[in-house]
mmCIF file of N, CA and C in Angstrom:
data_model
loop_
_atom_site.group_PDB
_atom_site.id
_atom_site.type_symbol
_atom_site.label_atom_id
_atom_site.label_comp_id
_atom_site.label_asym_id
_atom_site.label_seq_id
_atom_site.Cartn_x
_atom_site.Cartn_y
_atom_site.Cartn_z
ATOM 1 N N UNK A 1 -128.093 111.000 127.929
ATOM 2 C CA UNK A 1 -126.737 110.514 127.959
ATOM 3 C C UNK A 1 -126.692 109.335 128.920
ATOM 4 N N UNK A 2 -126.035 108.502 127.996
ATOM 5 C CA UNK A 2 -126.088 107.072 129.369
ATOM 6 C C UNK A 2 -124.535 107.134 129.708
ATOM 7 N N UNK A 3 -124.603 106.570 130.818
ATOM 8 C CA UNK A 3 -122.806 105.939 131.643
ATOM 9 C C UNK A 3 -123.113 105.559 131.908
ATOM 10 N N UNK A 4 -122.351 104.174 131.194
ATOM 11 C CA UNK A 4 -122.413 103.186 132.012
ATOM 12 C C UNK A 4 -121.110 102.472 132.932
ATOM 13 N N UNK A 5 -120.802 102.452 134.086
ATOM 14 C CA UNK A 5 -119.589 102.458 134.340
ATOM 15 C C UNK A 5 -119.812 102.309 136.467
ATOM 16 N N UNK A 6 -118.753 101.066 136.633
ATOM 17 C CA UNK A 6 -119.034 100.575 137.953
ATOM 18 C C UNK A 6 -118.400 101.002 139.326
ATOM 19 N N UNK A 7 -117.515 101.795 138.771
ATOM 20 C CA UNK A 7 -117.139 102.780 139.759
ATOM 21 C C UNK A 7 -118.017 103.808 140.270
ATOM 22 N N UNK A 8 -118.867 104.125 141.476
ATOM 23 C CA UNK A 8 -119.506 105.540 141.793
ATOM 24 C C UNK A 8 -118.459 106.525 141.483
ATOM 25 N N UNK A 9 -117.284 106.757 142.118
ATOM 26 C CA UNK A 9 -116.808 107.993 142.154
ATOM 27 C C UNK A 9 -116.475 108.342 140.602
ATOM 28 N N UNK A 10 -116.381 107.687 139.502
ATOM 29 C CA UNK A 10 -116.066 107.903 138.353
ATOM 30 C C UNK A 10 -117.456 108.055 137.607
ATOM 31 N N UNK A 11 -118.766 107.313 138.197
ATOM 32 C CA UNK A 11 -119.945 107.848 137.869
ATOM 33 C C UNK A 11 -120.248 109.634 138.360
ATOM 34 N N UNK A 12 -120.231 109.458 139.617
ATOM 35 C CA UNK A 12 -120.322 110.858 139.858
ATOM 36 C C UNK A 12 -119.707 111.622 139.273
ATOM 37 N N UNK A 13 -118.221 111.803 139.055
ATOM 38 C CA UNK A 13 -117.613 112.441 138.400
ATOM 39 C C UNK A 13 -117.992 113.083 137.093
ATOM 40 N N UNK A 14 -118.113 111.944 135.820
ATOM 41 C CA UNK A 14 -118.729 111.800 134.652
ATOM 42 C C UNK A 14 -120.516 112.500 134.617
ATOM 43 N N UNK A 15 -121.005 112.144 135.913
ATOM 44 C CA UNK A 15 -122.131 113.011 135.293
ATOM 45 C C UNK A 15 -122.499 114.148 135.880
ATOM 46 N N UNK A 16 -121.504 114.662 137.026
ATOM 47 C CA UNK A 16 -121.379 116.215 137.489
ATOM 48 C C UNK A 16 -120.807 117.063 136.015
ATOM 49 N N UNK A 17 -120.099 116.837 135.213
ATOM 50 C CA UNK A 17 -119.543 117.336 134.093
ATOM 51 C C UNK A 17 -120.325 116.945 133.223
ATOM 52 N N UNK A 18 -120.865 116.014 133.166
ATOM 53 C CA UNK A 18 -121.955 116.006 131.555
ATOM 54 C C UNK A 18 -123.276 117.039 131.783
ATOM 55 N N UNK A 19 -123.821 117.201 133.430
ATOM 56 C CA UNK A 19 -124.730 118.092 133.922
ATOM 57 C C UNK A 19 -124.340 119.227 133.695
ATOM 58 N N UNK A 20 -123.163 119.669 133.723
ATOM 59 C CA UNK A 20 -122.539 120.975 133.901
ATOM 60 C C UNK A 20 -122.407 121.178 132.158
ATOM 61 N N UNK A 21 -122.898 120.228 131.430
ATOM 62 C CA UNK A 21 -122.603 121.103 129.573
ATOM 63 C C UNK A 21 -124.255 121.026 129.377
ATOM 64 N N UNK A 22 -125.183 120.369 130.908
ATOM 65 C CA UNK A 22 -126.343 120.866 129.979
ATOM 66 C C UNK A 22 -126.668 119.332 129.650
ATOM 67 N N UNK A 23 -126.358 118.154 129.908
ATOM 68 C CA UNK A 23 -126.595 116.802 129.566
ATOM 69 C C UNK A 23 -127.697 116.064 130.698
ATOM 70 N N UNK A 24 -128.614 115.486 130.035
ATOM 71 C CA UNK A 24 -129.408 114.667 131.193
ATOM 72 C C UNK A 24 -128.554 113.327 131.337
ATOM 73 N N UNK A 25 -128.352 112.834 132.146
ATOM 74 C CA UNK A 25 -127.645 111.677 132.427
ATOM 75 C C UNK A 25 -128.522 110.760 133.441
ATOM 76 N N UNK A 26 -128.187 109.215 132.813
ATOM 77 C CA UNK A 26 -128.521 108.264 133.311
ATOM 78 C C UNK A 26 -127.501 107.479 133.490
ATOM 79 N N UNK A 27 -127.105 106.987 134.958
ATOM 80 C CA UNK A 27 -126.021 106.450 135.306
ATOM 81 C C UNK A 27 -126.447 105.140 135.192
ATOM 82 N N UNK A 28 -125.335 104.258 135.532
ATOM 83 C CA UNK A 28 -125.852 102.597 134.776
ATOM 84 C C UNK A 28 -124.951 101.758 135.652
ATOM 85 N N UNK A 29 -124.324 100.870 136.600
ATOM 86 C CA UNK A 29 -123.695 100.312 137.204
ATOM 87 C C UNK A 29 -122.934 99.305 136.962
ATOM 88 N N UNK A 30 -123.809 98.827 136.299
ATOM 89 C CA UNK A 30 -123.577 97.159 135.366
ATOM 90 C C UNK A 30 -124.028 97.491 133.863
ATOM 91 N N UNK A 31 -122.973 96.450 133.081
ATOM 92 C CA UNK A 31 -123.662 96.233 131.348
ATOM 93 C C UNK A 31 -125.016 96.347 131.548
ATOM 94 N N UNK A 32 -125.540 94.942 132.429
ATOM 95 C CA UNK A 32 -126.940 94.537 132.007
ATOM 96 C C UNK A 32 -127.668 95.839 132.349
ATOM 97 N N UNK A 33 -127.679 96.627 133.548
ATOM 98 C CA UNK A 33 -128.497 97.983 133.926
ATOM 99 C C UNK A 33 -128.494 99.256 132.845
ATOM 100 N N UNK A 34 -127.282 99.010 132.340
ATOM 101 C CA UNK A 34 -127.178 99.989 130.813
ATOM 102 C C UNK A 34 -127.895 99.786 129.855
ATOM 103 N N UNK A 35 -127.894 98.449 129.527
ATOM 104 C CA UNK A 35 -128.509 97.848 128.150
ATOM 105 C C UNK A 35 -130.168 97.798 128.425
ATOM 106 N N UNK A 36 -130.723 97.523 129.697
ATOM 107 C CA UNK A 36 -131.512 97.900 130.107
ATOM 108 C C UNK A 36 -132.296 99.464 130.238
ATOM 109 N N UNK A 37 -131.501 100.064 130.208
ATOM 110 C CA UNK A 37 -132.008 101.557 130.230
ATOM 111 C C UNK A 37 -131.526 102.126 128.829
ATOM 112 N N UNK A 38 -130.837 101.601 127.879
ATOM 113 C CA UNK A 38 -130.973 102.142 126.590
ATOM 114 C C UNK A 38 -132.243 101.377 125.996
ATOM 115 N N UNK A 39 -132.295 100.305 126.271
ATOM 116 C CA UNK A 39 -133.438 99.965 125.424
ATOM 117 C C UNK A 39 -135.282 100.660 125.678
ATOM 118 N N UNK A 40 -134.891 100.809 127.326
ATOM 119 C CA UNK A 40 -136.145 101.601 127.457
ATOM 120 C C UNK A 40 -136.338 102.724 126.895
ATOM 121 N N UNK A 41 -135.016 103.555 126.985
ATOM 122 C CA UNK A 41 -134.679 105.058 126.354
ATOM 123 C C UNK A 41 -133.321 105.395 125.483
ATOM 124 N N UNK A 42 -133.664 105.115 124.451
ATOM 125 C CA UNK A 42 -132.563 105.159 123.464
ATOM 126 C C UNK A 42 -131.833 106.452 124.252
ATOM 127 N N UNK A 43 -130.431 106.457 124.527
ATOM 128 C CA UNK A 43 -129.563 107.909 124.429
ATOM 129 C C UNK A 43 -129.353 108.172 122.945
ATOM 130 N N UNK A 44 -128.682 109.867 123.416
ATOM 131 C CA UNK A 44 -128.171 110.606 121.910
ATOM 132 C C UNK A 44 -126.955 109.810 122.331
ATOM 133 N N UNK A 45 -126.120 109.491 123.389
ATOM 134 C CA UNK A 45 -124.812 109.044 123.285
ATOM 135 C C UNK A 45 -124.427 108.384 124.608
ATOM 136 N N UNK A 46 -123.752 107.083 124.509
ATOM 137 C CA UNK A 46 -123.698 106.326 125.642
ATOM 138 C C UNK A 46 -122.070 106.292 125.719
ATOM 139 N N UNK A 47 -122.138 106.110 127.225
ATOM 140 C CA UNK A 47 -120.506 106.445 127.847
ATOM 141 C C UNK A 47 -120.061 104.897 128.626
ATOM 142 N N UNK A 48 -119.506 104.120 127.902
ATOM 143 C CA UNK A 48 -119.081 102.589 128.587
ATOM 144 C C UNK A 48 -118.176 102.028 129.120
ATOM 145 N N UNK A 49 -117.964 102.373 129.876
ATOM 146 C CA UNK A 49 -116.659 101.526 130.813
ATOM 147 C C UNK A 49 -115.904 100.282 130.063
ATOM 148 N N UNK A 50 -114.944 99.921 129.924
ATOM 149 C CA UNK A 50 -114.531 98.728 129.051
ATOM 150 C C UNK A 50 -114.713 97.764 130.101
ATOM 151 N N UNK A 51 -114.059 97.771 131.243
ATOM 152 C CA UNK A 51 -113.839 96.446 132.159
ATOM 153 C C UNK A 51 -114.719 96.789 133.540
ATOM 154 N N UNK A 52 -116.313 95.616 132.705
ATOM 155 C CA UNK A 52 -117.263 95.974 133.631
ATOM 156 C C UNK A 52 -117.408 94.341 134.409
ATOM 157 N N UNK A 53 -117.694 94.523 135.466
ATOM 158 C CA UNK A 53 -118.009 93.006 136.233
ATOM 159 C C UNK A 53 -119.398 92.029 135.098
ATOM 160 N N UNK A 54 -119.079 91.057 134.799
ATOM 161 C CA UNK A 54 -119.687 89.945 134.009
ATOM 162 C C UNK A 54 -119.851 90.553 132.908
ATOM 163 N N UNK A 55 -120.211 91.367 132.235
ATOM 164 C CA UNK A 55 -120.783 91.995 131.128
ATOM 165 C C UNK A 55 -119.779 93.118 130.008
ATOM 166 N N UNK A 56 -118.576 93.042 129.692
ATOM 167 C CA UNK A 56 -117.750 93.793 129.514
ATOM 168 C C UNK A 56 -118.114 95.231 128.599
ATOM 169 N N UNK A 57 -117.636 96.394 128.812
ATOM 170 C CA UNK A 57 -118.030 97.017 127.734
ATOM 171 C C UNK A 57 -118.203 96.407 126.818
ATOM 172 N N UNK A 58 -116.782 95.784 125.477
ATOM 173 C CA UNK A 58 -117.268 94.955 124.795
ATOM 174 C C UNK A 58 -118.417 94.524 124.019
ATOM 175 N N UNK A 59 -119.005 94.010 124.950
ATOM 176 C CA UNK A 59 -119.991 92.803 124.917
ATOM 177 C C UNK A 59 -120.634 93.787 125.096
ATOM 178 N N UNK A 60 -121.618 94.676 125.573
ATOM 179 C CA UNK A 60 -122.196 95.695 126.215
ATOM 180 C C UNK A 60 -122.749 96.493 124.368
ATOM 181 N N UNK A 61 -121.278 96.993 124.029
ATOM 182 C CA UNK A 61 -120.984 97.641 122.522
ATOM 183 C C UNK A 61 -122.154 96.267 121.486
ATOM 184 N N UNK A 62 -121.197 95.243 121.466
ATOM 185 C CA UNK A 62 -121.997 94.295 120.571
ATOM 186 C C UNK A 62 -123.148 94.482 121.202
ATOM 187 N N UNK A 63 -124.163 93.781 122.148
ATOM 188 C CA UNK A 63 -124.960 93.750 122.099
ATOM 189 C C UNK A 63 -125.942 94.970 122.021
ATOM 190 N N UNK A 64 -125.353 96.046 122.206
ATOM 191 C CA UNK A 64 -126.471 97.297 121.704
ATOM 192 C C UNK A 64 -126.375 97.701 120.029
ATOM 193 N N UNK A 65 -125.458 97.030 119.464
ATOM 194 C CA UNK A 65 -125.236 97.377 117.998
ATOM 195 C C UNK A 65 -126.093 96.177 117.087
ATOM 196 N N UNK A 66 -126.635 95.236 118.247
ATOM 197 C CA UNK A 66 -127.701 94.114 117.718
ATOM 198 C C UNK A 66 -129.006 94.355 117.550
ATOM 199 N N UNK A 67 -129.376 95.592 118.187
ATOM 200 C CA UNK A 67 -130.570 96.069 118.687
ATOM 201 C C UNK A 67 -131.130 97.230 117.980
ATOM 202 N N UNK A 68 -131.676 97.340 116.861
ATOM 203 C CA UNK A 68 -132.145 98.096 115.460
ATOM 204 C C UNK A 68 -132.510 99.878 116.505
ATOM 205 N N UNK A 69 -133.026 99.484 117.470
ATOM 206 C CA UNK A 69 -133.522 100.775 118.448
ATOM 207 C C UNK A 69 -132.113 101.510 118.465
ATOM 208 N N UNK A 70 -130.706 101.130 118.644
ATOM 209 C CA UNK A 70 -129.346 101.225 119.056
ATOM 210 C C UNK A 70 -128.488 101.327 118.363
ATOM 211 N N UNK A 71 -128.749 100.628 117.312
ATOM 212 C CA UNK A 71 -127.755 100.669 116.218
ATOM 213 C C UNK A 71 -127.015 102.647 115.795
ATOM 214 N N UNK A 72 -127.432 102.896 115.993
ATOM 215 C CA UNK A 72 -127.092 104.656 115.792
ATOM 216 C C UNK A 72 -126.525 105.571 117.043
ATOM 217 N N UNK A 73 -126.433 104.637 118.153
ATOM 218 C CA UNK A 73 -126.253 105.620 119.573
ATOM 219 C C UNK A 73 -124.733 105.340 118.897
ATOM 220 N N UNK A 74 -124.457 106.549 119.218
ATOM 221 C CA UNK A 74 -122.572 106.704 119.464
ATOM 222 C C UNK A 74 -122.358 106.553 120.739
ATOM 223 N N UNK A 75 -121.154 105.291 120.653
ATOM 224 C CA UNK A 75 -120.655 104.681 121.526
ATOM 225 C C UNK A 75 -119.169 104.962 122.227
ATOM 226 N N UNK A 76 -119.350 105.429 123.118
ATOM 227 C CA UNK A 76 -117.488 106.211 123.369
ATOM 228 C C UNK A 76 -116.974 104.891 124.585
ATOM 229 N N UNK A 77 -116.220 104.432 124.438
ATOM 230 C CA UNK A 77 -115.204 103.858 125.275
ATOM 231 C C UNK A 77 -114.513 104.562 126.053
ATOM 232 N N UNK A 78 -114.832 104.445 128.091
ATOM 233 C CA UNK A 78 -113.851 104.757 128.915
ATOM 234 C C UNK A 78 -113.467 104.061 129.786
ATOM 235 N N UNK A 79 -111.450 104.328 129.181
ATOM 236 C CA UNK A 79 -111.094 103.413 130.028
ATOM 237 C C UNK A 79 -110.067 103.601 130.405
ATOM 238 N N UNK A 80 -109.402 102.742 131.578
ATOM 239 C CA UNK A 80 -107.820 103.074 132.538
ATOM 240 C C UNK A 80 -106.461 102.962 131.624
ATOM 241 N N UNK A 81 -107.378 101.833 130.223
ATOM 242 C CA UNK A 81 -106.507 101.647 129.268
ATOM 243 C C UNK A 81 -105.652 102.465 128.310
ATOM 244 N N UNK A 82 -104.803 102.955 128.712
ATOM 245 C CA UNK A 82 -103.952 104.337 127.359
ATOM 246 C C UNK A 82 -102.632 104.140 127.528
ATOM 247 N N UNK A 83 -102.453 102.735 127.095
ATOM 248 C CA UNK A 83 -100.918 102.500 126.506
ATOM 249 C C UNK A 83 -101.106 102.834 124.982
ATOM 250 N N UNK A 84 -99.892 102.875 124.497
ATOM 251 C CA UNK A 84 -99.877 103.247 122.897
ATOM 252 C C UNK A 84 -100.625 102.025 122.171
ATOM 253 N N UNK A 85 -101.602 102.591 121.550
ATOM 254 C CA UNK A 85 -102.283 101.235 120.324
ATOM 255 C C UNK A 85 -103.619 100.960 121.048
ATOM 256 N N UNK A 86 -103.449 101.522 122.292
ATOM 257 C CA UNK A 86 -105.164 101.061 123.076
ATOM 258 C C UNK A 86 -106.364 101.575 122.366
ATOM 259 N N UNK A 87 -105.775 103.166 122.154
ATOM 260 C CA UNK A 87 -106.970 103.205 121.087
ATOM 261 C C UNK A 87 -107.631 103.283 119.949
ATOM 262 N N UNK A 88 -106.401 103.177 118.979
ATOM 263 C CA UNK A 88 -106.681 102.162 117.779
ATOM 264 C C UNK A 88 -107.329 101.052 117.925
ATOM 265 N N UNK A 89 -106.918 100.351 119.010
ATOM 266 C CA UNK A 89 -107.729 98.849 119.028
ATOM 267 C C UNK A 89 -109.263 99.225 119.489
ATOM 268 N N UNK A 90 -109.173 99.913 120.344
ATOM 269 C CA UNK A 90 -110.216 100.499 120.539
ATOM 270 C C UNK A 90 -111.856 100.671 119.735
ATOM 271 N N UNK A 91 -111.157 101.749 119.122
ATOM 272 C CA UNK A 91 -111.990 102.434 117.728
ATOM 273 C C UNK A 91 -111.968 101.296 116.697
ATOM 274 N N UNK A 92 -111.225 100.415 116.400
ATOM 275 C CA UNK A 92 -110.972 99.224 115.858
ATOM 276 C C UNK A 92 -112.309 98.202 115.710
ATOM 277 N N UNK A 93 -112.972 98.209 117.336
ATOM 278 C CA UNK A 93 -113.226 96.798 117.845
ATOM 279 C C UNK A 93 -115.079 97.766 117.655
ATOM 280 N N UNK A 94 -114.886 98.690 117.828
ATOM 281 C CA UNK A 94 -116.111 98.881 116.879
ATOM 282 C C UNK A 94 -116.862 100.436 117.662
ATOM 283 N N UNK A 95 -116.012 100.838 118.868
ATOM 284 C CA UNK A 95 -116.362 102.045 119.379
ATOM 285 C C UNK A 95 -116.344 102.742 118.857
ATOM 286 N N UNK A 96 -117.295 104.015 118.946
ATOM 287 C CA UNK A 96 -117.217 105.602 117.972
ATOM 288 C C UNK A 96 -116.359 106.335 118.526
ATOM 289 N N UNK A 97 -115.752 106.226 119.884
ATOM 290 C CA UNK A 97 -115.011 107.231 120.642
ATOM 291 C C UNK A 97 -114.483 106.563 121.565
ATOM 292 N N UNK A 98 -113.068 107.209 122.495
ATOM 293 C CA UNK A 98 -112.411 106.358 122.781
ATOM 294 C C UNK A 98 -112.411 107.986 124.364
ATOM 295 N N UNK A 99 -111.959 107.635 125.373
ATOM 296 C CA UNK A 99 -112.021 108.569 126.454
ATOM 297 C C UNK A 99 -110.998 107.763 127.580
ATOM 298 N N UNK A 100 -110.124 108.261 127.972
ATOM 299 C CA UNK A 100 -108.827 107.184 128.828
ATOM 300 C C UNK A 100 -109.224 108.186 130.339
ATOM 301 N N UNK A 101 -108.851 107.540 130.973
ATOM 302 C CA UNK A 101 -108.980 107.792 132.733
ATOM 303 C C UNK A 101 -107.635 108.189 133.323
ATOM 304 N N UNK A 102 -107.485 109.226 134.169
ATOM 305 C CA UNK A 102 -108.670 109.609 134.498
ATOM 306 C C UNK A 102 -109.362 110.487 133.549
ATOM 307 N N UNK A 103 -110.518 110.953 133.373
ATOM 308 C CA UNK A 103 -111.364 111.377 132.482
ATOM 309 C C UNK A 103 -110.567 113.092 132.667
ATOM 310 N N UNK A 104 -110.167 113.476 131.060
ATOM 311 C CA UNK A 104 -110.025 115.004 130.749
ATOM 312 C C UNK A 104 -111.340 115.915 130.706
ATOM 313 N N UNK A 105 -111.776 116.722 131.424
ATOM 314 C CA UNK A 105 -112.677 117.554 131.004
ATOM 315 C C UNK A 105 -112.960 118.205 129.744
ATOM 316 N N UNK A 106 -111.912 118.518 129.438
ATOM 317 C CA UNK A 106 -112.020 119.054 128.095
ATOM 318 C C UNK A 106 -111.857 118.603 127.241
ATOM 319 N N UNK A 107 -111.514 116.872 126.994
ATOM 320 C CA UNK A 107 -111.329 116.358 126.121
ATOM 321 C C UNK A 107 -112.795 115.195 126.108
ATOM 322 N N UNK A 108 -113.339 115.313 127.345
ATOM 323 C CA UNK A 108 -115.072 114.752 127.236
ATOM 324 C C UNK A 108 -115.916 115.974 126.691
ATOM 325 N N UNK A 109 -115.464 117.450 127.084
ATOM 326 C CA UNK A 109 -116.276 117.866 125.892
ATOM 327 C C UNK A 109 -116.222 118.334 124.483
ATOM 328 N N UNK A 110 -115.267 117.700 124.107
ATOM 329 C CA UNK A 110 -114.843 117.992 122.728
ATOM 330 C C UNK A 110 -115.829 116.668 122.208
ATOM 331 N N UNK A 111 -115.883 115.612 123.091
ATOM 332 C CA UNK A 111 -116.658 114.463 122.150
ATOM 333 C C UNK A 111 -117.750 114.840 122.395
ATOM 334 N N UNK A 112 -118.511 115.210 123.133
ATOM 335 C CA UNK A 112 -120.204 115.642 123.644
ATOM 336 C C UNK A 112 -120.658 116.869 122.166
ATOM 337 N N UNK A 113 -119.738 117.518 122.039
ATOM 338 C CA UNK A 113 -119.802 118.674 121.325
ATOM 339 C C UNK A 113 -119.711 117.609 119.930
ATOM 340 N N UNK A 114 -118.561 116.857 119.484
ATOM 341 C CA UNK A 114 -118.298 115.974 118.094
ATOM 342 C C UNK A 114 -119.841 115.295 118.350
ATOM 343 N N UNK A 115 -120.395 114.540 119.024
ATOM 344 C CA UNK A 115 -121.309 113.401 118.829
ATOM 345 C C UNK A 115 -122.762 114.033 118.942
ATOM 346 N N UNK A 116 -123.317 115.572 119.568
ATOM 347 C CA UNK A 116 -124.427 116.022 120.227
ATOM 348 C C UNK A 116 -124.413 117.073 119.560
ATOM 349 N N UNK A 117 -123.217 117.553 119.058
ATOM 350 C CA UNK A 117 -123.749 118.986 118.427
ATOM 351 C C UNK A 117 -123.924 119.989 119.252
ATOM 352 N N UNK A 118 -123.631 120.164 120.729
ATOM 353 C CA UNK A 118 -124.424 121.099 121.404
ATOM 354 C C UNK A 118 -122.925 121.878 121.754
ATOM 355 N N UNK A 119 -122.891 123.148 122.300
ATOM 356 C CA UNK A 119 -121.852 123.933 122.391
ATOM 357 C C UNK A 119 -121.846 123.611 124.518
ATOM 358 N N UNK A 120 -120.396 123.060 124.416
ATOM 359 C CA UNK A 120 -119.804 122.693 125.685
ATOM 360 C C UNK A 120 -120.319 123.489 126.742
ATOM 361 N N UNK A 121 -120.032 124.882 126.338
ATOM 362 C CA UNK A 121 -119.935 126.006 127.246
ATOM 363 C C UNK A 121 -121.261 126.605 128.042
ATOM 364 N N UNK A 122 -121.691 126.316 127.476
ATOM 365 C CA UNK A 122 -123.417 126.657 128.097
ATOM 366 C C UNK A 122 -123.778 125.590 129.329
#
C-alpha cells in the first residue's frame, strides 16, 4: 500500500490504520518519492494526497497511469476537499476512489476491503 501524502501526522495516521487491517505500507512525502517507490514496487493500491508541494496528486495520478507497470494500481484520492461536487470531479478526473479528511476509519476500510479484497477486521 503506498501514501502518498505531505503531512506526517496524516501519514502516521493513515498508516497506523492501514497496519491495523493487516496492510504493508509505504509512506511517500512528495509526488516525486511516491512515483518513485511505485515504480520500484508496484502497490495493490496507492493513497494520494491531492494538494502536494510541486507535484500535485493530479499530476502524480497522470503520471502513474503513463507507466504500463501502473496502469492497474487503484488510485484513491485524499483530500481536505468535500464540498458538494468535489467528488464527482474527483472520480471524474480519473481517480478510482475518492477519501475526504479528516480520514473516516471506516469508510478507509470499506475501500481497502472494495480495492484488496481482504476482510477489514483481521
Amino acid at each position: 500500500m503506498l501514501v502518498i501524502e505531505d503531512n506526517p501526522l496524516n501519514i502516521e495516521l493513515l498508516t497506523d490504520l492501514l497496519e491495523g487491517m493487516g496492510c504493508v505500507v509505504v509512506p511517500a512525502p512528495t509526488g516525486e518519492a511516491g512515483l518513485s517507490a511505485a515504480l520500484a514496487a508496484p502497490p495493490d493500491l496507492a493513497l494520494v494526497d491531492l494538494r502536494l508541494p510541486r507535484l500535485s496528486g493530479l499530476e502524480v495520478l497522470h503520471l502513474m497511469r503513463e507507466q504500463p507497470t501502473l496502469r492497474g494500481v487503484p488510485v484513491i484520492a485524499v483530500t481536505a476537499e468535500a464540498m458538494q461536487g468535489d467528488e464527482a470531479r474527483t472520480l471524474r478526473a480519473g481517480f478510482d476512489g475518492y477519501l475526504s479528511k479528516p480520514v473516516d476509519a471506516s469508510r478507509l476500510r470499506e475501500l481497502v476491503r472494495d480495492y484488496l479484497f481482504v476482510d477489514p477486521t483481521q
